[in-house]
Coordinates of C-alpha atoms in Angstrom, one line a residue:
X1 CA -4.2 -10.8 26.0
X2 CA -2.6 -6.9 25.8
X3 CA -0.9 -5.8 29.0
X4 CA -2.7 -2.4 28.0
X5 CA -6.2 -4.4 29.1
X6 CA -7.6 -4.5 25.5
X7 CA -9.3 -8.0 24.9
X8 CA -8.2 -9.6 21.8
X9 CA -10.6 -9.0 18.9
X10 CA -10.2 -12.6 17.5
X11 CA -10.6 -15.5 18.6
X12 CA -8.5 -18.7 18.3
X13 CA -9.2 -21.1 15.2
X14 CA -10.5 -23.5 17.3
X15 CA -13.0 -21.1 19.0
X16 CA -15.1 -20.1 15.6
X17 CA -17.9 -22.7 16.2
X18 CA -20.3 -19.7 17.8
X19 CA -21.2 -18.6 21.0
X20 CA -22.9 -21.8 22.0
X21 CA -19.0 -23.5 21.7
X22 CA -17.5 -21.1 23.3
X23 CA -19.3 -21.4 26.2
X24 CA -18.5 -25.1 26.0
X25 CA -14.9 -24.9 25.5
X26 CA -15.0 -22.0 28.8
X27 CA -16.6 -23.8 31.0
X28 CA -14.4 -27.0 30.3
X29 CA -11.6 -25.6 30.8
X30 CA -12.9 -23.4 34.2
X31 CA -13.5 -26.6 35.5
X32 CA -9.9 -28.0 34.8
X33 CA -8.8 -24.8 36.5
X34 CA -10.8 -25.2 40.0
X35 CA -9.6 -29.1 39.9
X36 CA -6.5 -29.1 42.5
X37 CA -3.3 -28.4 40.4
X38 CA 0.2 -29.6 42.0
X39 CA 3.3 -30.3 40.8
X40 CA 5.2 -33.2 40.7
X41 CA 7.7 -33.9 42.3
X42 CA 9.5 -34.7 39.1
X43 CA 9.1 -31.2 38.4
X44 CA 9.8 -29.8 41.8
X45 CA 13.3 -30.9 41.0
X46 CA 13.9 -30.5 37.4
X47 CA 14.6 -26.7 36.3
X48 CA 11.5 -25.4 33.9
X49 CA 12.2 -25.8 30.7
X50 CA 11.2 -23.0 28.1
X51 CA 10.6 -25.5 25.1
X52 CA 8.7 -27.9 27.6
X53 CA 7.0 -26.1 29.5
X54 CA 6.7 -22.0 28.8
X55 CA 6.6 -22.2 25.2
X56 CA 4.0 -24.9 24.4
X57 CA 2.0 -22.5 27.4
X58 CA 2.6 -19.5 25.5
X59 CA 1.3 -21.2 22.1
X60 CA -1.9 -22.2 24.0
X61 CA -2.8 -19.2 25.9
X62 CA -1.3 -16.2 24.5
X63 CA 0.0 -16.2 20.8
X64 CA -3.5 -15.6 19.3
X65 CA -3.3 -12.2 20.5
X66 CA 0.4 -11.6 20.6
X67 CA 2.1 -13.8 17.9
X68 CA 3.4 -12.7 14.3
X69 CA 0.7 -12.0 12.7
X70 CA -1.5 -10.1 15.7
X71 CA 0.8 -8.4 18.4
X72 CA -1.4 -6.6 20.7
X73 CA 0.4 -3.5 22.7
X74 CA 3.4 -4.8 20.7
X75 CA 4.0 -7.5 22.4
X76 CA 4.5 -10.7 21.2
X77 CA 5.5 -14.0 23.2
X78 CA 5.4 -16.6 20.1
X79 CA 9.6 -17.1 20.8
X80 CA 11.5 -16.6 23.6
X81 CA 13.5 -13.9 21.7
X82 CA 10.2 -11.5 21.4
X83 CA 9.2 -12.1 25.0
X84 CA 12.3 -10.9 26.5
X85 CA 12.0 -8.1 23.8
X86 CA 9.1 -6.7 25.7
X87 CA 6.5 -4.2 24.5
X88 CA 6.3 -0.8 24.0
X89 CA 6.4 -0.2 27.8
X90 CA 10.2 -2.2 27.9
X91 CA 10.8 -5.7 29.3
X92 CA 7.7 -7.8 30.6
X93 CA 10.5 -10.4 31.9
X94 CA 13.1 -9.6 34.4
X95 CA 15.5 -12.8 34.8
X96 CA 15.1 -14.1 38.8
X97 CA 12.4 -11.4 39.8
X98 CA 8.7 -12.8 39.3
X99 CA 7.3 -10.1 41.3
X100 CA 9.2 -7.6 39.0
X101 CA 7.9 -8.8 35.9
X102 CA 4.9 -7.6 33.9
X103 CA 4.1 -10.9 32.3
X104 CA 3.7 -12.5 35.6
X105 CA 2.2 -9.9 37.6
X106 CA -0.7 -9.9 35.2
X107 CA -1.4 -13.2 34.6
X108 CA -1.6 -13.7 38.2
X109 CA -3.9 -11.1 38.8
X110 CA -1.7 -9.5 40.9
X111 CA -1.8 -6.4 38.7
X112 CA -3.9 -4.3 36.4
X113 CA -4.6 -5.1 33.7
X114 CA -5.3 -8.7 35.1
X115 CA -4.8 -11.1 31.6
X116 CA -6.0 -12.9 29.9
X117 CA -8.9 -10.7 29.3
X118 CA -13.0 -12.2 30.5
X119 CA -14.2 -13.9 29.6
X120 CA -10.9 -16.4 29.0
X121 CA -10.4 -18.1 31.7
X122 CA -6.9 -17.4 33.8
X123 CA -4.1 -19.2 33.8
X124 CA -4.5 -23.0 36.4
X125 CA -2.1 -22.4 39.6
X126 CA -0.1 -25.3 38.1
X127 CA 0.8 -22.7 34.6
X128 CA 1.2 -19.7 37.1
X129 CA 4.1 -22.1 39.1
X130 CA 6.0 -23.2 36.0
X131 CA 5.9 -19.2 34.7
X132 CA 7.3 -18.2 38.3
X133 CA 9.8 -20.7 38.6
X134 CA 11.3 -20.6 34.9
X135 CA 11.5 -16.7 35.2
X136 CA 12.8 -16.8 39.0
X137 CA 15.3 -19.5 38.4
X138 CA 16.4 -17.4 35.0
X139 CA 14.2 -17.4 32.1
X140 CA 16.2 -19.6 30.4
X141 CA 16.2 -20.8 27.1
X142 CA 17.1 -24.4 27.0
X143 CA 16.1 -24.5 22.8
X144 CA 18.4 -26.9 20.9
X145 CA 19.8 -24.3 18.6
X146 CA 20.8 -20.1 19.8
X147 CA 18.9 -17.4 18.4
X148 CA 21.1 -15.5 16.5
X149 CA 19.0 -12.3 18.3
X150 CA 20.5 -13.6 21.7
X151 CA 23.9 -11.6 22.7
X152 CA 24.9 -14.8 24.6
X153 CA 24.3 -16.5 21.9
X154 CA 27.0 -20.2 22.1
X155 CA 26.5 -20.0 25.7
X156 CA 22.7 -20.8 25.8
X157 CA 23.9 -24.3 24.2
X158 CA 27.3 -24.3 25.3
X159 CA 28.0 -24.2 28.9
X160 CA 30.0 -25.6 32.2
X161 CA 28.9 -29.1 33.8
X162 CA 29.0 -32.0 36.0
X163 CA 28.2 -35.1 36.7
X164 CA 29.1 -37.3 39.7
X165 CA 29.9 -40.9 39.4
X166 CA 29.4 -43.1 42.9
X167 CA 32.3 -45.7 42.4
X168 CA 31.4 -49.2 43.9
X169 CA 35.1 -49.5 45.6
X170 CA 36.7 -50.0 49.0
X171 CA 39.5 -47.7 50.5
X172 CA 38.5 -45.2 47.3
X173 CA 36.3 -42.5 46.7
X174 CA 33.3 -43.3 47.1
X175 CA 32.0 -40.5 44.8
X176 CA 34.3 -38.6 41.8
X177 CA 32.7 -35.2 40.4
X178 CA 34.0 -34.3 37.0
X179 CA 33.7 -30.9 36.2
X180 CA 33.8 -30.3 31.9
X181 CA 32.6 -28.1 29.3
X182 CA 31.5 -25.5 27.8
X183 CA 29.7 -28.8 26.2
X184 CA 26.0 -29.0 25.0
X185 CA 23.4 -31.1 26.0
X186 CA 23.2 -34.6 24.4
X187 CA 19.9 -34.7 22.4
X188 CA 20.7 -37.3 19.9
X189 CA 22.2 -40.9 20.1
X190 CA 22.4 -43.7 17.8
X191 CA 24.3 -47.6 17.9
X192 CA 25.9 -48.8 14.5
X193 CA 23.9 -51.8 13.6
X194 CA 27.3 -54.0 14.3
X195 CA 27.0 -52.5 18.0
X196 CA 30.9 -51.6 18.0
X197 CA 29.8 -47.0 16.8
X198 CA 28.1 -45.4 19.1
X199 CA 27.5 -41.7 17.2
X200 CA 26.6 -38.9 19.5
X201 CA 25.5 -35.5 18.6
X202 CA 27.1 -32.6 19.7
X203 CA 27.8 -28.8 18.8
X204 CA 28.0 -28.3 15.3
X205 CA 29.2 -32.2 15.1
X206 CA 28.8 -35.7 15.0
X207 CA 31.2 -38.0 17.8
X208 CA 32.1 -40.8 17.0
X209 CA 32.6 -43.5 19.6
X210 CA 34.5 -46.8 19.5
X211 CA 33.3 -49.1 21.6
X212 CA 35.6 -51.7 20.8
X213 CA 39.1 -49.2 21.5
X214 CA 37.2 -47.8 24.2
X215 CA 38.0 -44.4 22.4
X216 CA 36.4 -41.4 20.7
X217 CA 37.5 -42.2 17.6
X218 CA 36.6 -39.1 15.3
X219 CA 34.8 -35.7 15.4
X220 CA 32.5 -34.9 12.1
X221 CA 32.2 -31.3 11.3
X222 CA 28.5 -30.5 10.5
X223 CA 28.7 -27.8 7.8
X224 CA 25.3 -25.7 7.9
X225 CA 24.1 -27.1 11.2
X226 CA 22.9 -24.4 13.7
X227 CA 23.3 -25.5 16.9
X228 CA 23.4 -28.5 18.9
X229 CA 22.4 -31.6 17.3
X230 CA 18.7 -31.9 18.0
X231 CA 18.0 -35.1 15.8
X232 CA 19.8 -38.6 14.5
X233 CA 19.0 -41.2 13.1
X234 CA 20.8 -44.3 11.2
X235 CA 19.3 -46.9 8.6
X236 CA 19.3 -50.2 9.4
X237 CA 22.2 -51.5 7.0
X238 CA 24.3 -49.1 8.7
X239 CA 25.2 -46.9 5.4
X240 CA 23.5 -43.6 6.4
X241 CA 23.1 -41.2 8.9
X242 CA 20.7 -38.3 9.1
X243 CA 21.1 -35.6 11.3
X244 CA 19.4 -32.2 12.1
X245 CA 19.3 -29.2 14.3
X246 CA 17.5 -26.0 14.6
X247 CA 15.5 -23.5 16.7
X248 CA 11.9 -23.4 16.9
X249 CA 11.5 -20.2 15.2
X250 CA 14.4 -20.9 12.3
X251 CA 14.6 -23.1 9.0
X252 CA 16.2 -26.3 9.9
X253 CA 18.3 -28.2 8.2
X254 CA 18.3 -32.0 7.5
X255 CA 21.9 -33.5 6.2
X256 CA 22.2 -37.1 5.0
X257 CA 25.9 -38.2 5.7
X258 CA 28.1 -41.0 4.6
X259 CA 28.3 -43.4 8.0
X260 CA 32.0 -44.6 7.1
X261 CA 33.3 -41.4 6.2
X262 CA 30.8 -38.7 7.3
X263 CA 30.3 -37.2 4.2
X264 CA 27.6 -35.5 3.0
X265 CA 25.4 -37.2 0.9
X266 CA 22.6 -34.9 0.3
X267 CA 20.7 -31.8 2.3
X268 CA 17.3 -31.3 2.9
X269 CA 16.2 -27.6 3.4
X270 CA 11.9 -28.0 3.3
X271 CA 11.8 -27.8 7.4
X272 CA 10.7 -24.3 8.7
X273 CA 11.3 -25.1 12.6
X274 CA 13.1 -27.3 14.8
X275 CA 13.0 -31.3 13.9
X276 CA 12.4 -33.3 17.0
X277 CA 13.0 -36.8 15.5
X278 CA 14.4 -38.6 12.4
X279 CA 13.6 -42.2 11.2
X280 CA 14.4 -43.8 8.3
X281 CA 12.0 -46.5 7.0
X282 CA 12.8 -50.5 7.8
X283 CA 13.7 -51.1 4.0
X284 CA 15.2 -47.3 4.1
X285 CA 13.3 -46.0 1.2
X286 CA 11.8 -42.9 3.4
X287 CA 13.4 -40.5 5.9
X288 CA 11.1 -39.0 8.0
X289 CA 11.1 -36.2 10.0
X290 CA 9.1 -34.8 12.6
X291 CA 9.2 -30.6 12.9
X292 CA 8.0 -28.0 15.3
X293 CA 6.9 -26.2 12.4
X294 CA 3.6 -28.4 12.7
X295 CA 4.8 -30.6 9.8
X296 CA 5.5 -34.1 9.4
X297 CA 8.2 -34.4 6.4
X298 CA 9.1 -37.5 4.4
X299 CA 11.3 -38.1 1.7
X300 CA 12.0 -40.2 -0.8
X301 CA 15.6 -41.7 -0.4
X302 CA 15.6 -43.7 -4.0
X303 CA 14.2 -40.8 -6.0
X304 CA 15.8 -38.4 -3.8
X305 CA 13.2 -35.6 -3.4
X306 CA 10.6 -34.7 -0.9
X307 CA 7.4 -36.9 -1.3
X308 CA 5.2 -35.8 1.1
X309 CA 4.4 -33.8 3.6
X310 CA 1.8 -34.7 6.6
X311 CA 0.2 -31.6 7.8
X312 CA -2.7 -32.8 9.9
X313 CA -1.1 -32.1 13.8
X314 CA -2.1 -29.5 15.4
X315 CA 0.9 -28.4 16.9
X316 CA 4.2 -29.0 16.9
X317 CA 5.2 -32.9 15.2
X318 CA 7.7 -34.4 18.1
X319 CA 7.5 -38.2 17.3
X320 CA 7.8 -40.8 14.5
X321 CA 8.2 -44.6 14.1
X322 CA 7.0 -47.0 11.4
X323 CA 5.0 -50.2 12.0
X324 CA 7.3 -53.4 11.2
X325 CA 6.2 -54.1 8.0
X326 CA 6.2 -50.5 7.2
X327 CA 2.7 -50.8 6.7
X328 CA 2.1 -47.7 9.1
X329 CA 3.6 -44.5 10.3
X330 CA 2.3 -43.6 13.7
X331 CA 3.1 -39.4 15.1
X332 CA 2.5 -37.7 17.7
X333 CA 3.0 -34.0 18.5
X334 CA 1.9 -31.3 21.3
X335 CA -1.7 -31.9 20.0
X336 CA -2.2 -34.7 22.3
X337 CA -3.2 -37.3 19.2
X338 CA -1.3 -39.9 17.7
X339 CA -2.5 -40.6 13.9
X340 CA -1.5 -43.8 12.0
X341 CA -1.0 -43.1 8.6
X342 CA -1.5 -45.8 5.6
X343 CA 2.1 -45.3 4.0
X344 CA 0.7 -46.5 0.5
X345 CA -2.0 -43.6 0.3
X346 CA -0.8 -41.8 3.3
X347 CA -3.9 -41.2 4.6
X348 CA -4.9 -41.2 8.7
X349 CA -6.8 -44.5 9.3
X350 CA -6.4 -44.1 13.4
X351 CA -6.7 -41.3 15.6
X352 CA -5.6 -42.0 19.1
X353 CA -6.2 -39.3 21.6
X354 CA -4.0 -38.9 25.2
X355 CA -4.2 -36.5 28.0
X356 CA -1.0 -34.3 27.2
X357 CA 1.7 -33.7 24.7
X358 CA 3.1 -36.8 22.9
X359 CA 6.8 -37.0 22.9
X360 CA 7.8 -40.1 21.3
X361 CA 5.8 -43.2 19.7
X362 CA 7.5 -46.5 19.1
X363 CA 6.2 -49.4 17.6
X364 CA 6.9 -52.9 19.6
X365 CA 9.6 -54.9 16.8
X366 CA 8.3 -57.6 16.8
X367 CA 3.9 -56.8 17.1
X368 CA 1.5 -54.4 17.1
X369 CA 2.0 -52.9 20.5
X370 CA 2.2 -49.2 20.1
X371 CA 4.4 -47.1 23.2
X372 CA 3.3 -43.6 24.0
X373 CA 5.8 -41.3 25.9
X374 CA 3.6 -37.8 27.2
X375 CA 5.4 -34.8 28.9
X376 CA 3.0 -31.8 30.1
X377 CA 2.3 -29.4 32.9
X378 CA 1.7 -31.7 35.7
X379 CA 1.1 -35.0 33.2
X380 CA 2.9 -37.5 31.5
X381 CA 3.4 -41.3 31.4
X382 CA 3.5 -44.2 29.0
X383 CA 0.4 -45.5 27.0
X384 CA 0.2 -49.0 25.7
X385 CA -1.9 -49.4 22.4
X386 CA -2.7 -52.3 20.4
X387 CA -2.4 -50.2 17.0
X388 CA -4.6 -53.0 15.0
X389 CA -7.4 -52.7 16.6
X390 CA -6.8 -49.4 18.5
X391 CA -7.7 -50.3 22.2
X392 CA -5.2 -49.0 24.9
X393 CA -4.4 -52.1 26.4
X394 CA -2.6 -50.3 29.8
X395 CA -1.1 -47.3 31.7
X396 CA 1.9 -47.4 33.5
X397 CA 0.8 -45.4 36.1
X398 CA 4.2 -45.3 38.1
X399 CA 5.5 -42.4 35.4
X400 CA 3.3 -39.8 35.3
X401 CA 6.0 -37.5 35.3
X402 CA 6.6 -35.9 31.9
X403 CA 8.3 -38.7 29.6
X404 CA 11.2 -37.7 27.1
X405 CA 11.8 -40.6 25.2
X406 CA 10.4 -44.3 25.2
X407 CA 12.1 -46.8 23.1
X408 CA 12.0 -50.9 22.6
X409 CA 14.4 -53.5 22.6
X410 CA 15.1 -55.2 19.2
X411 CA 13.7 -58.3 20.2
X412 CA 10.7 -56.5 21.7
X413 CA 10.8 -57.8 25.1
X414 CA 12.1 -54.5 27.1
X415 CA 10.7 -50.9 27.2
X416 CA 13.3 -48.3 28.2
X417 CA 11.9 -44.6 29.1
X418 CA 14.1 -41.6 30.0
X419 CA 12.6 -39.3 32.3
X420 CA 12.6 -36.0 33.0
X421 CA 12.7 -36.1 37.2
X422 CA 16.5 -38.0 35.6
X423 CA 15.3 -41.1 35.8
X424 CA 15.9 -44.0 33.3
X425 CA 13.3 -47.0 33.8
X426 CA 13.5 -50.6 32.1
X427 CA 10.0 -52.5 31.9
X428 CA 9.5 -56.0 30.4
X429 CA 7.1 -56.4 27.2
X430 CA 4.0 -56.4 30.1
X431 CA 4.7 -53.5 31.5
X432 CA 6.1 -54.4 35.1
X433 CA 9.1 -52.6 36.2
X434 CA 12.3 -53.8 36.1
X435 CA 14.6 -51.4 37.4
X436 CA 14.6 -47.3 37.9
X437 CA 18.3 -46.5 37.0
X438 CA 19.4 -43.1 38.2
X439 CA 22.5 -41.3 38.0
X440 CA 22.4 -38.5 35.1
X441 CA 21.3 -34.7 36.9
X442 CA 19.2 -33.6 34.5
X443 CA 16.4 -34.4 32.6
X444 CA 17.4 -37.6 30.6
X445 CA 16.6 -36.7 26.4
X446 CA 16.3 -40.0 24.3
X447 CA 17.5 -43.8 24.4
X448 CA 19.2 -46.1 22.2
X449 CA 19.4 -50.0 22.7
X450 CA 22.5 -51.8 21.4
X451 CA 22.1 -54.4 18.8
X452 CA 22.8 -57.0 21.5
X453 CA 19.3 -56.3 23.1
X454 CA 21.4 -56.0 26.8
X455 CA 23.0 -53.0 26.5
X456 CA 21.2 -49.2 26.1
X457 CA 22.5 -46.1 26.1
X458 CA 21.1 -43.1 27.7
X459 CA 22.1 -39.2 27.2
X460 CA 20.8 -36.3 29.0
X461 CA 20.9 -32.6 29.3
X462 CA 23.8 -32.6 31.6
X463 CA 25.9 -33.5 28.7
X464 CA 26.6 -36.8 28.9
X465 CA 26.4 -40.4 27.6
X466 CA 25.6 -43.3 29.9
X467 CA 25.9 -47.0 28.7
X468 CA 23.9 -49.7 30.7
X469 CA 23.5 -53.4 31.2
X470 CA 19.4 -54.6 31.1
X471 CA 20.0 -56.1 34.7
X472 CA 20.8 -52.4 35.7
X473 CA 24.4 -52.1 36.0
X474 CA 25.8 -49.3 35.3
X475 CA 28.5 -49.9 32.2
X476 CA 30.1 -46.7 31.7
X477 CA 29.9 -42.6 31.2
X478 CA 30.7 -41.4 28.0
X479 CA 31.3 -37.5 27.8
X480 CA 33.7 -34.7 25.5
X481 CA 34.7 -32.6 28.2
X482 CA 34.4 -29.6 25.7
X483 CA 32.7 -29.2 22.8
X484 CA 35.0 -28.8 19.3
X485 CA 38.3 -30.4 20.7
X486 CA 39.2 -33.9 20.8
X487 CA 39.0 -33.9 25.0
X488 CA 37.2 -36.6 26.4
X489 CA 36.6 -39.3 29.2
X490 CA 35.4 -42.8 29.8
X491 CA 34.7 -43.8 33.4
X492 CA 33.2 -46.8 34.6
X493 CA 31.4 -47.0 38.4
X494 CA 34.9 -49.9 39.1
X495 CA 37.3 -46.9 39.3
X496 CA 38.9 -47.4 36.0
X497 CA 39.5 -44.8 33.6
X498 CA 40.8 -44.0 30.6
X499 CA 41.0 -40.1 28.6
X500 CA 41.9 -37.6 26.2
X501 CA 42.8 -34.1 27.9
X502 CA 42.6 -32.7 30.9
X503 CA 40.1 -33.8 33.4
X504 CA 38.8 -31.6 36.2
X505 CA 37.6 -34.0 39.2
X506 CA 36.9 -33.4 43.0
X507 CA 36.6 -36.4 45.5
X508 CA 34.5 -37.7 48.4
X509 CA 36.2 -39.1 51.0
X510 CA 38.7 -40.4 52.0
X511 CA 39.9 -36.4 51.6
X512 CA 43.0 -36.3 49.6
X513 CA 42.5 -39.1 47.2
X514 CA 42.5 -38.3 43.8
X515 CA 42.0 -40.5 40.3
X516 CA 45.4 -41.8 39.6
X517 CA 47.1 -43.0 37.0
X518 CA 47.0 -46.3 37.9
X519 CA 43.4 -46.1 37.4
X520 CA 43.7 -45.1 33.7
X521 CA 43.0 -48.6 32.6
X522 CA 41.5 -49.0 29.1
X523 CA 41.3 -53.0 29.0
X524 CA 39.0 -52.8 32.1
X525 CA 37.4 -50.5 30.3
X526 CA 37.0 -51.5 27.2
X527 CA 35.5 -55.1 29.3
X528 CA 33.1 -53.0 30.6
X529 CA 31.6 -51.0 27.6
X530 CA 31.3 -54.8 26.0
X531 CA 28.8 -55.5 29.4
X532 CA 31.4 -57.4 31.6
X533 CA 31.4 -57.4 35.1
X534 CA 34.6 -56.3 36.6
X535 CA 36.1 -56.3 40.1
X536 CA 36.3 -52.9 41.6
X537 CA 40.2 -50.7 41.5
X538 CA 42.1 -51.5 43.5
X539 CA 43.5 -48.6 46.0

């Protein structure tokens, strides 16, 4: 694709198999572009994301002829950094003006020369939306970790937000807004296995919340981490912690940290890209980490080196989780396959191939159900596998909007899924819905259950933490009004309050009512973060 109107000399790797192929690979995907493309209205809603949605496009489409190694015209669009560097011409992208940028105007034929090039076939209606809407809402770039290229550099990670909180009272508000930040998104959550730590990632550190004092109870400085937190996980006897964070086009790094003290323990360097997820191994021998640099990484935690690395996915590695008995590892990555590996020889033994981009894989506790969260242009949804005999026992067709993060209960009997259209949903083991639980306004990023198997936590891109109750009450939202300072705020949906630091609130009627002191009550909640159901404040 060259905005000059030169076709691209070579062809994609996957395009090599002759003439014969390639008319077999065109005409499959000409029919997918006359099939009728709409968006959902999950997506209608949600902003476009650049690492969702116009990167993953760009990789597909575009980067064969305008990446690192082959930039035609000068152009490349392999990182948001090079696409809003432009070509030789100047910028191809202007922020909020579709009809004033290049990129656009040619992909959509609207001017010469019309990309890509025959005899690819264009761009669906559903890709030409999501490129219109990300550039006119901003050409953002929501990656975990800033570009040291970008001027604004903390801002793209760090920035003003809100999040609204309907109160179930009488004679009160019936809606607070708290206003907070600059703060990050909340990418990575984690429970202590005694349920009383809830560790949150954050800019450039690790929070630490105790549920018990109903407090935040420390702030761990991440030496070396870029960015937000993209990535955490903690072993199962509660020892460990492993965090990451990175940009897609930037080596991340991969810190082990003492869980009682937060001391580092020891650093990984081998990723080359972002890692989406962590995992340590049910008897915590392996750490595993799954990379946008196409890599699946594990290492050896009693001999303290890397021990292998998984290089079979296509594209970017987003998901990991281990089979029970360890037996397994299943990933799953932006190639659309999930591949179980034998952990002795580590060696695929099952492909299993889905309709769009795999975000997360968890394996059922308790049995050989396998979940599948997806997240693509105009699909998604949760898959149901039996992983022993590799028959997808169901669909639950009710979330085909793009799916974030799927995880199970302990004792296997619950699914929870975060959603991007903001949505949390609880199923049983079966797959029938239990409750839709909204409240977050944004896209919600991962889910972590509680030890007790009845409370969850979800945490989302507008910065905060929620806690939750499996019948669907709302517990409680967790946020550090800005990021680097010990400023923060528990509120549960009763009225009651307690903080650190100033907190910025408007009201819904009745007008003039604000949140008063006599609402800062940390018994109530600290009841309510242990799942108790309290009366509402009193006015």
């Amino acid at each position: 694709m060259d905005l000059k109107g030169n076709a691209c000399r070579d062809t994609p790797e996957h395009c090599k198999g002759g003439r014969t192929l390639r008319l077999r690979w065109l005409l499959g995907l000409l029919m997918a572009a006359v099939a009728v493309s709409v968006l959902t209205a999950a997506q209608q809603r949600r902003p476009v994301s650049y690492t969702k949605d116009i990167q993953p496009l760009m990789l597909k489409r575009c980067v064969a002829c305008h990446g690192e190694k082959k930039a035609e015209h000068g152009l490349r669009l392999d990182s948001y950094d090079e696409i809003m560097k432009g070509d030789h011409e100047g910028p191809v992208v202007v922020p909020g003006k579709s009809a004033a940028s290049r990129l656009y105007l040619v992909v959509a034929g609207k001017k010469e020369p019309k990309m890509p090039p025959e005899p690819l076939p264009p761009l669906t209606p559903l890709e030409l939306e999501l490129l219109r809407r990300w550039i006119d809402e901003g050409a953002n770039n929501d990656a975990a970790a800033p570009s040291p290229k970008e001027s604004a550099g903390v801002e793209s990670a760090l920035k003003p937000r809100q999040f609204k909180l309907q109160l179930l009272t009488v004679g009160m508000p019936s809606e607070v807004t708290v206003e907070f930040g600059p703060a990050p998104a909340v990418n990575a959550i984690a429970f202590a296995p005694d349920g009383k730590t809830l560790f949150v990632g954050g800019y450039k550190e690790l929070l630490r919340w105790d549920l018990t004092a109903a407090q935040l109870a420390g702030r761990w400085s991440l030496e070396g981490m870029d960015g937000t937190v993209t990535a955490m996980a903690i072993s199962k006897d509660g020892t460990r912690i492993a965090v990451a964070g990175g940009d897609p086009q930037r080596p991340a790094s991969v810190t082990l940290l003492d869980a009682t003290t937060g001391t580092p323990v020891q650093r990984f360097a081998d990723p080359k890209g972002a890692v989406h997820h962590l995992l340590f191994s049910p008897d915590g021998r392996w750490l595993v980490a799954a990379g946008a640099d196409k890599t699946v990484y594990v290492w050896d935690l009693v001999q303290r080196h890397l021990a292998v690395t998984l290089k079979e996915p296509g594209d970017w590695a987003l998901g990991v989780t281990f089979s029970p008995d360890a037996k397994w590892l299943a990933t799953g990555g932006a190639d659309r396959i999930v591949r179980l590996w034998d952990v002795k020889s580590w060696r695929v033994v099952r492909k299993l191939e889905h309709p769009a981009t795999v975000c997360q894989v968890a394996f059922q506790p308790n049995g050989n159900l396998l979940a599948v969260a997806m997240s693509g242009a105009g699909e998604g949804g949760i898959w149901i596998w039996n992983a022993e005999t590799g028959q997808r026992l169901r669909a639950l067709e009710d979330t085909r909007q793009p799916v974030s993060d799927v995880v199970w209960s302990g004792d296997g009997k619950l699914l929870v899924a975060a959603l991007a259209d903001n949505a949390v949903r609880l199923y049983d083991a079966d797959g029938n819905l239990r409750a839709t639980l909204q409240g977050h306004n944004a896209e919600v990023t991962t889910i972590a259950f509680h030890p007790d198997n009845v409370r969850f936590a979800s945490a989302s891109r507008d910065g905060t933490v929620r806690l939750w109750h499996t019948d669907g009450r709302l517990l409680a939202v967790l946020v550090q009004l800005a990021a680097g300072k010990d400023e923060w705020l528990i509120a549960t949906p009763q009225g009651y309050f307690v903080a650190a630091g100033a907190v910025k609130l408007t009201v819904a009627q009745p007008s003039g009512a604000t949140l008063a002191e006599r609402w800062r009550n940390p018994e109530m909640v600290r009841r309510a973060l242990a799942g108790e159901k309290l009366p509402p404040a009193q006015p």
